[in-house]
PDB file of C-alpha atoms in Angstrom:
ATOM      1  CA  UNK P   1      -0.023   0.102  -0.210  1.00  0.00           C
ATOM      2  CA  UNK P   2       2.445   2.203   0.668  1.00  0.00           C
ATOM      3  CA  UNK P   3       4.470   1.303  -2.751  1.00  0.00           C
ATOM      4  CA  UNK P   4       1.143   3.007  -4.623  1.00  0.00           C
ATOM      5  CA  UNK P   5       1.004   5.986  -2.018  1.00  0.00           C
ATOM      6  CA  UNK P   6       4.264   6.594  -3.335  1.00  0.00           C
ATOM      7  CA  UNK P   7       3.527   6.296  -6.822  1.00  0.00           C
ATOM      8  CA  UNK P   8       0.508   8.182  -6.766  1.00  0.00           C
ATOM      9  CA  UNK P   9       2.403  11.007  -4.340  1.00  0.00           C
ATOM     10  CA  UNK P  10       0.258  13.934  -5.599  1.00  0.00           C
ATOM     11  CA  UNK P  11       2.608  16.596  -3.927  1.00  0.00           C
ATOM     12  CA  UNK P  12       5.478  15.252  -5.609  1.00  0.00           C
ATOM     13  CA  UNK P  13       3.780  14.893  -9.062  1.00  0.00           C
ATOM     14  CA  UNK P  14       2.630  18.082  -8.443  1.00  0.00           C
ATOM     15  CA  UNK P  15       5.923  19.583  -7.585  1.00  0.00           C
ATOM     16  CA  UNK P  16       7.442  17.878 -10.657  1.00  0.00           C
ATOM     17  CA  UNK P  17       5.349  19.299 -13.078  1.00  0.00           C
ATOM     18  CA  UNK P  18       3.772  22.290 -12.054  1.00  0.00           C
ATOM     19  CA  UNK P  19       7.157  23.856 -10.439  1.00  0.00           C
ATOM     20  CA  UNK P  20       8.513  26.582 -12.326  1.00  0.00           C
ATOM     21  CA  UNK P  21       7.332  26.748 -15.763  1.00  0.00           C
ATOM     22  CA  UNK P  22      10.989  27.530 -16.516  1.00  0.00           C
ATOM     23  CA  UNK P  23      12.168  24.238 -14.724  1.00  0.00           C
ATOM     24  CA  UNK P  24       9.734  22.130 -16.388  1.00  0.00           C
ATOM     25  CA  UNK P  25      11.898  20.288 -19.035  1.00  0.00           C
ATOM     26  CA  UNK P  26       9.583  17.535 -20.686  1.00  0.00           C
ATOM     27  CA  UNK P  27      12.383  15.104 -20.862  1.00  0.00           C
ATOM     28  CA  UNK P  28      11.890  15.311 -17.013  1.00  0.00           C
ATOM     29  CA  UNK P  29       8.202  14.551 -17.112  1.00  0.00           C
ATOM     30  CA  UNK P  30       8.448  12.120 -19.449  1.00  0.00           C
ATOM     31  CA  UNK P  31      11.179  10.259 -17.290  1.00  0.00           C
ATOM     32  CA  UNK P  32       8.981  10.788 -14.372  1.00  0.00           C
ATOM     33  CA  UNK P  33       6.134   9.527 -16.432  1.00  0.00           C
ATOM     34  CA  UNK P  34       7.605   6.191 -17.657  1.00  0.00           C
ATOM     35  CA  UNK P  35       9.252   5.566 -14.134  1.00  0.00           C
ATOM     36  CA  UNK P  36       5.770   5.570 -12.653  1.00  0.00           C
ATOM     37  CA  UNK P  37       4.226   3.483 -15.723  1.00  0.00           C
ATOM     38  CA  UNK P  38       7.047   1.012 -15.331  1.00  0.00           C
ATOM     39  CA  UNK P  39       6.775   0.792 -11.632  1.00  0.00           C
ATOM     40  CA  UNK P  40       2.704   0.672 -12.296  1.00  0.00           C
ATOM     41  CA  UNK P  41       3.663  -2.168 -14.701  1.00  0.00           C
ATOM     42  CA  UNK P  42       5.722  -3.854 -12.058  1.00  0.00           C
ATOM     43  CA  UNK P  43       2.837  -3.874  -9.130  1.00  0.00           C
ATOM     44  CA  UNK P  44       0.320  -4.942 -12.233  1.00  0.00           C
ATOM     45  CA  UNK P  45       2.676  -7.909 -12.882  1.00  0.00           C
ATOM     46  CA  UNK P  46       2.403  -8.817  -9.341  1.00  0.00           C
ATOM     47  CA  UNK P  47      -0.745  -8.207  -8.983  1.00  0.00           C
ATOM     48  CA  UNK P  48      -1.318 -10.415 -12.485  1.00  0.00           C
ATOM     49  CA  UNK P  49       0.634 -13.325 -10.452  1.00  0.00           C
ATOM     50  CA  UNK P  50      -1.574 -13.039  -7.246  1.00  0.00           C
ATOM     51  CA  UNK P  51      -4.668 -12.947  -9.161  1.00  0.00           C
ATOM     52  CA  UNK P  52      -3.188 -16.230 -11.435  1.00  0.00           C
ATOM     53  CA  UNK P  53      -2.852 -17.719  -7.709  1.00  0.00           C
ATOM     54  CA  UNK P  54      -5.954 -16.800  -7.112  1.00  0.00           C
ATOM     55  CA  UNK P  55      -7.624 -18.540 -10.168  1.00  0.00           C
ATOM     56  CA  UNK P  56      -5.615 -21.667  -9.322  1.00  0.00           C
ATOM     57  CA  UNK P  57      -6.776 -21.523  -6.108  1.00  0.00           C
ATOM     58  CA  UNK P  58     -10.245 -21.002  -7.235  1.00  0.00           C
ATOM     59  CA  UNK P  59      -9.959 -23.809  -9.875  1.00  0.00           C
ATOM     60  CA  UNK P  60      -8.638 -26.325  -7.098  1.00  0.00           C
ATOM     61  CA  UNK P  61     -11.530 -25.235  -4.884  1.00  0.00           C
ATOM     62  CA  UNK P  62     -14.038 -25.786  -7.715  1.00  0.00           C
ATOM     63  CA  UNK P  63     -12.532 -29.116  -8.490  1.00  0.00           C
ATOM     64  CA  UNK P  64     -12.729 -29.896  -4.534  1.00  0.00           C
ATOM     65  CA  UNK P  65     -16.191 -28.793  -4.416  1.00  0.00           C
ATOM     66  CA  UNK P  66     -17.195 -31.080  -7.213  1.00  0.00           C
ATOM     67  CA  UNK P  67     -15.482 -34.010  -5.226  1.00  0.00           C
ATOM     68  CA  UNK P  68     -17.197 -33.341  -2.307  1.00  0.00           C
ATOM     69  CA  UNK P  69     -20.620 -33.058  -4.286  1.00  0.00           C
ATOM     70  CA  UNK P  70     -19.570 -36.346  -5.762  1.00  0.00           C
ATOM     71  CA  UNK P  71     -19.152 -37.795  -2.344  1.00  0.00           C
ATOM     72  CA  UNK P  72     -22.570 -36.482  -1.078  1.00  0.00           C
ATOM     73  CA  UNK P  73     -24.364 -37.925  -3.286  1.00  0.00           C
ATOM     74  CA  UNK P  74     -22.420 -41.369  -2.490  1.00  0.00           C
ATOM     75  CA  UNK P  75     -23.135 -40.700   0.933  1.00  0.00           C
ATOM     76  CA  UNK P  76     -26.839 -40.420   0.129  1.00  0.00           C
ATOM     77  CA  UNK P  77     -26.921 -43.213  -1.881  1.00  0.00           C
ATOM     78  CA  UNK P  78     -25.335 -45.528   0.956  1.00  0.00           C
ATOM     79  CA  UNK P  79     -28.138 -43.822   3.685  1.00  0.00           C
ATOM     80  CA  UNK P  80     -30.933 -44.712   0.891  1.00  0.00           C
ATOM     81  CA  UNK P  81     -29.057 -48.458   0.800  1.00  0.00           C
ATOM     82  CA  UNK P  82     -28.391 -48.354   4.042  1.00  0.00           C
ATOM     83  CA  UNK P  83     -31.962 -47.910   5.187  1.00  0.00           C
ATOM     84  CA  UNK P  84     -33.378 -50.437   2.654  1.00  0.00           C
ATOM     85  CA  UNK P  85     -30.890 -52.861   4.456  1.00  0.00           C
ATOM     86  CA  UNK P  86     -32.276 -51.750   7.751  1.00  0.00           C
ATOM     87  CA  UNK P  87     -35.970 -52.616   6.849  1.00  0.00           C
ATOM     88  CA  UNK P  88     -34.868 -55.941   4.963  1.00  0.00           C
ATOM     89  CA  UNK P  89     -33.165 -56.869   8.154  1.00  0.00           C
ATOM     90  CA  UNK P  90     -36.318 -56.078  10.156  1.00  0.00           C
ATOM     91  CA  UNK P  91     -38.445 -58.086   7.882  1.00  0.00           C
ATOM     92  CA  UNK P  92     -36.257 -60.952   8.149  1.00  0.00           C
ATOM     93  CA  UNK P  93     -36.117 -60.608  12.002  1.00  0.00           C
ATOM     94  CA  UNK P  94     -39.991 -60.675  11.918  1.00  0.00           C
ATOM     95  CA  UNK P  95     -39.981 -63.524   9.668  1.00  0.00           C
ATOM     96  CA  UNK P  96     -37.242 -65.170  12.449  1.00  0.00           C
ATOM     97  CA  UNK P  97     -39.680 -64.240  15.293  1.00  0.00           C
ATOM     98  CA  UNK P  98     -42.876 -65.845  13.144  1.00  0.00           C
ATOM     99  CA  UNK P  99     -40.431 -69.238  12.370  1.00  0.00           C
ATOM    100  CA  UNK P 100     -39.509 -69.133  16.173  1.00  0.00           C
ATOM    101  CA  UNK P 101     -42.657 -69.139  17.514  1.00  0.00           C
ATOM    102  CA  UNK P 102     -44.015 -71.909  14.924  1.00  0.00           C
ATOM    103  CA  UNK P 103     -41.283 -73.920  16.048  1.00  0.00           C
ATOM    104  CA  UNK P 104     -42.003 -74.018  19.953  1.00  0.00           C
ATOM    105  CA  UNK P 105     -45.737 -74.449  19.102  1.00  0.00           C
ATOM    106  CA  UNK P 106     -44.875 -77.415  17.290  1.00  0.00           C
ATOM    107  CA  UNK P 107     -42.361 -78.524  19.831  1.00  0.00           C
ATOM    108  CA  UNK P 108     -44.764 -78.417  22.479  1.00  0.00           C
ATOM    109  CA  UNK P 109     -47.276 -80.159  20.018  1.00  0.00           C
ATOM    110  CA  UNK P 110     -44.690 -82.785  19.376  1.00  0.00           C
ATOM    111  CA  UNK P 111     -43.764 -83.244  23.215  1.00  0.00           C
ATOM    112  CA  UNK P 112     -47.703 -83.914  23.983  1.00  0.00           C
ATOM    113  CA  UNK P 113     -48.047 -86.345  21.300  1.00  0.00           C
ATOM    114  CA  UNK P 114     -44.803 -88.076  22.657  1.00  0.00           C
ATOM    115  CA  UNK P 115     -46.304 -88.187  26.008  1.00  0.00           C
ATOM    116  CA  UNK P 116     -49.639 -89.210  24.795  1.00  0.00           C
ATOM    117  CA  UNK P 117     -47.896 -92.009  22.509  1.00  0.00           C
ATOM    118  CA  UNK P 118     -45.877 -93.218  25.693  1.00  0.00           C
ATOM    119  CA  UNK P 119     -49.061 -93.223  27.622  1.00  0.00           C
ATOM    120  CA  UNK P 120     -51.095 -95.478  25.150  1.00  0.00           C
ATOM    121  CA  UNK P 121     -47.797 -97.884  24.807  1.00  0.00           C
ATOM    122  CA  UNK P 122     -47.781 -98.260  28.294  1.00  0.00           C
ATOM    123  CA  UNK P 123     -51.210 -98.479  29.125  1.00  0.00           C
ATOM    124  CA  UNK P 124     -51.880-100.556  26.134  1.00  0.00           C
ATOM    125  CA  UNK P 125     -48.888-103.020  27.286  1.00  0.00           C
ATOM    126  CA  UNK P 126     -50.066-103.540  30.629  1.00  0.00           C
ATOM    127  CA  UNK P 127     -53.809-104.361  29.073  1.00  0.00           C
ATOM    128  CA  UNK P 128     -51.838-106.681  26.312  1.00  0.00           C
ATOM    129  CA  UNK P 129     -49.723-108.145  29.290  1.00  0.00           C
ATOM    130  CA  UNK P 130     -52.905-108.979  30.934  1.00  0.00           C
ATOM    131  CA  UNK P 131     -54.678-110.211  27.952  1.00  0.00           C
ATOM    132  CA  UNK P 132     -51.721-112.091  26.898  1.00  0.00           C
ATOM    133  CA  UNK P 133     -51.698-113.954  30.777  1.00  0.00           C
ATOM    134  CA  UNK P 134     -55.551-114.804  30.154  1.00  0.00           C
ATOM    135  CA  UNK P 135     -54.699-116.406  26.943  1.00  0.00           C
ATOM    136  CA  UNK P 136     -51.920-118.512  28.202  1.00  0.00           C
ATOM    137  CA  UNK P 137     -54.040-119.489  31.344  1.00  0.00           C
ATOM    138  CA  UNK P 138     -56.919-120.750  29.043  1.00  0.00           C
ATOM    139  CA  UNK P 139     -54.257-122.690  26.096  1.00  0.00           C
ATOM    140  CA  UNK P 140     -52.752-124.173  29.472  1.00  0.00           C
ATOM    141  CA  UNK P 141     -56.380-125.290  30.906  1.00  0.00           C
ATOM    142  CA  UNK P 142     -57.329-126.370  27.132  1.00  0.00           C
ATOM    143  CA  UNK P 143     -54.397-128.292  26.868  1.00  0.00           C
ATOM    144  CA  UNK P 144     -54.772-129.863  30.146  1.00  0.00           C
ATOM    145  CA  UNK P 145     -58.393-130.855  29.262  1.00  0.00           C
ATOM    146  CA  UNK P 146     -57.295-132.014  25.854  1.00  0.00           C
ATOM    147  CA  UNK P 147     -54.627-134.289  27.349  1.00  0.00           C
ATOM    148  CA  UNK P 148     -57.073-135.449  29.433  1.00  0.00           C
ATOM    149  CA  UNK P 149     -59.383-136.652  26.863  1.00  0.00           C
ATOM    150  CA  UNK P 150     -56.545-137.916  25.078  1.00  0.00           C
ATOM    151  CA  UNK P 151     -55.443-140.545  28.087  1.00  0.00           C
ATOM    152  CA  UNK P 152     -55.333-144.154  26.702  1.00  0.00           C
ATOM    153  CA  UNK P 153     -55.502-146.766  29.815  1.00  0.00           C
ATOM    154  CA  UNK P 154     -53.943-149.781  28.400  1.00  0.00           C
ATOM    155  CA  UNK P 155     -54.629-153.224  30.041  1.00  0.00           C
ATOM    156  CA  UNK P 156     -58.015-152.174  32.004  1.00  0.00           C
ATOM    157  CA  UNK P 157     -61.485-153.696  30.744  1.00  0.00           C
ATOM    158  CA  UNK P 158     -64.100-151.363  29.623  1.00  0.00           C
ATOM    159  CA  UNK P 159     -67.346-151.343  31.773  1.00  0.00           C
ATOM    160  CA  UNK P 160     -70.266-150.379  30.034  1.00  0.00           C
ATOM    161  CA  UNK P 161     -72.082-148.681  33.259  1.00  0.00           C
ATOM    162  CA  UNK P 162     -69.145-146.363  33.802  1.00  0.00           C
ATOM    163  CA  UNK P 163     -69.504-142.754  34.197  1.00  0.00           C
ATOM    164  CA  UNK P 164     -67.840-140.927  32.279  1.00  0.00           C
TER     165      UNK P 164
END
């Protein structure tokens, strides 16, 4: 800023240009103007360099902004996919809970049926054992009667009035 103030130091320019008209030399004024223009040109080059740097930074920032935008879109897609997966997991969880409930009910039913089968088997076995025992007794009785009726006595005479 001091350089610009120096370049545009109006008092100095005024004294150079307006001084005594006898002392104003065109060559001196032109050299002063040329020096001022050269100095301004240097400052403009510095400004142009700085502007170029700013433009480079701006280009890089635009690139970063574009990449951030892409990442934001990807993040939104990921969030949407995450919600879909979450809903699917919840749905699968409900299905699994339903299946587990059915499994528990089936297990209870199977246990009940097994108990009933055991009761029937045990009750049936005792009844069957009793029936078998009765049948064995009956068979033994019938064998004994059959053997009694089939006895042949030899050496005894048959008598007619004999009770049978």
